[in-house]
XYZ file of C-alpha atoms in Angstrom:
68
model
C -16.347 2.507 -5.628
C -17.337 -0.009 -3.064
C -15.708 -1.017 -0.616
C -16.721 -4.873 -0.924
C -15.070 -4.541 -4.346
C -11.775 -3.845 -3.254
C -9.426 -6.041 -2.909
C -8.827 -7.772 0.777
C -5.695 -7.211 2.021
C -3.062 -9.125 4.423
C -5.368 -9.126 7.947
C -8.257 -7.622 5.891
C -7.707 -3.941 7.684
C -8.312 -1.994 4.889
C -11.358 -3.407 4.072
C -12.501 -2.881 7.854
C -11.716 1.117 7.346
C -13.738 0.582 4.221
C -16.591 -0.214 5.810
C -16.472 1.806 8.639
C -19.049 4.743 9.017
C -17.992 8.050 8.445
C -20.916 9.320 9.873
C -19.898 10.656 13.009
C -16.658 11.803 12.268
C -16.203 16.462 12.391
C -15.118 17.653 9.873
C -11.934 18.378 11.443
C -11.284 14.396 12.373
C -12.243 14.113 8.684
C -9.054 15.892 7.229
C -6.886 14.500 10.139
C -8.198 10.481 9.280
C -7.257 12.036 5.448
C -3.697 12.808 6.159
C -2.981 9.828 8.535
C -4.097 7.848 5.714
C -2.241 9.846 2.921
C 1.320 9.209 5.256
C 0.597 5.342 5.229
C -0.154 5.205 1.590
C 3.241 7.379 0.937
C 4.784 4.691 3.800
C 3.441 1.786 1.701
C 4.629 3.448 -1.953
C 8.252 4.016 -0.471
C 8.368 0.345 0.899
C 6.794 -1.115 -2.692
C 9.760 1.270 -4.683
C 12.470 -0.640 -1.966
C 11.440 -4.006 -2.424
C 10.902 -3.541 -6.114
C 14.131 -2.628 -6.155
C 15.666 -4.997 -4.324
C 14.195 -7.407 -6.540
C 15.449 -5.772 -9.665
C 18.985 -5.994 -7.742
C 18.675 -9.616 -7.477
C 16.972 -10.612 -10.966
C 20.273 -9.112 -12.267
C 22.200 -10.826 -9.905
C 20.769 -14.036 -10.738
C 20.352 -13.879 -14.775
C 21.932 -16.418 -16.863
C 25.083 -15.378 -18.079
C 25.931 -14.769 -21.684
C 27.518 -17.190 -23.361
C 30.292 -16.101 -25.801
Protein backbone atom coordinates (compact mmCIF):
# COMPACT_ATOMS: atom_id res chain seq x y z
CA UNK A 1 0.00 0.00 0.00
CA UNK A 2 1.07 3.57 -0.12
CA UNK A 3 1.39 5.57 2.23
CA UNK A 4 -0.16 8.75 0.37
CA UNK A 5 -3.24 6.52 0.13
CA UNK A 6 -3.92 6.22 3.59
CA UNK A 7 -6.01 8.05 5.25
CA UNK A 8 -4.64 11.40 7.19
CA UNK A 9 -5.19 11.31 10.56
CA UNK A 10 -5.88 13.97 13.53
CA UNK A 11 -2.21 16.04 13.35
CA UNK A 12 -1.35 13.93 10.24
CA UNK A 13 1.39 11.73 12.41
CA UNK A 14 0.74 8.66 10.95
CA UNK A 15 1.12 9.69 7.67
CA UNK A 16 4.59 11.34 8.71
CA UNK A 17 5.77 7.63 10.01
CA UNK A 18 4.44 6.61 6.64
CA UNK A 19 6.68 8.37 4.86
CA UNK A 20 9.55 8.15 6.81
CA UNK A 21 12.63 6.10 5.49
CA UNK A 22 13.28 2.91 6.84
CA UNK A 23 16.45 2.85 5.37
CA UNK A 24 18.71 3.29 8.08
CA UNK A 25 17.02 1.65 10.69
CA UNK A 26 19.14 -2.26 12.17
CA UNK A 27 17.40 -4.69 12.10
CA UNK A 28 17.13 -4.75 15.71
CA UNK A 29 15.48 -0.96 15.83
CA UNK A 30 13.31 -2.59 13.13
CA UNK A 31 11.47 -5.14 15.48
CA UNK A 32 11.63 -2.61 18.44
CA UNK A 33 9.78 0.44 16.01
CA UNK A 34 7.40 -2.98 15.25
CA UNK A 35 6.35 -3.57 18.76
CA UNK A 36 6.15 0.14 19.87
CA UNK A 37 3.84 0.42 17.10
CA UNK A 38 1.90 -2.91 17.72
CA UNK A 39 1.28 -1.45 21.72
CA UNK A 40 -0.23 1.86 20.24
CA UNK A 41 -2.40 0.12 17.77
CA UNK A 42 -3.62 -2.36 20.78
CA UNK A 43 -3.78 1.29 22.90
CA UNK A 44 -5.92 2.75 20.08
CA UNK A 45 -8.27 -0.69 19.64
CA UNK A 46 -8.91 -0.71 23.54
CA UNK A 47 -9.82 3.11 23.49
CA UNK A 48 -12.16 2.58 20.07
CA UNK A 49 -13.96 -0.75 22.10
CA UNK A 50 -14.48 2.06 25.30
CA UNK A 51 -15.88 4.75 23.45
CA UNK A 52 -17.91 2.45 21.28
CA UNK A 53 -19.22 1.38 24.17
CA UNK A 54 -19.94 4.21 25.84
CA UNK A 55 -21.85 5.20 22.96
CA UNK A 56 -23.88 2.06 22.83
CA UNK A 57 -24.56 2.95 26.70
CA UNK A 58 -25.98 6.18 25.77
CA UNK A 59 -27.95 5.32 22.38
CA UNK A 60 -29.89 3.08 24.85
CA UNK A 61 -30.13 5.61 27.25
CA UNK A 62 -31.50 8.00 24.92
CA UNK A 63 -33.98 5.77 22.60
CA UNK A 64 -37.51 6.67 22.33
CA UNK A 65 -39.53 4.87 24.60
CA UNK A 66 -42.17 2.37 23.66
CA UNK A 67 -45.36 3.39 23.62
CA UNK A 68 -47.99 0.94 24.98
Amino acid sequence: MDPDDLPRARGDAASLLAKESLDTYSQDELIERIAILEAEIERVRAHHARTAEHRRAADAFFRPRESD
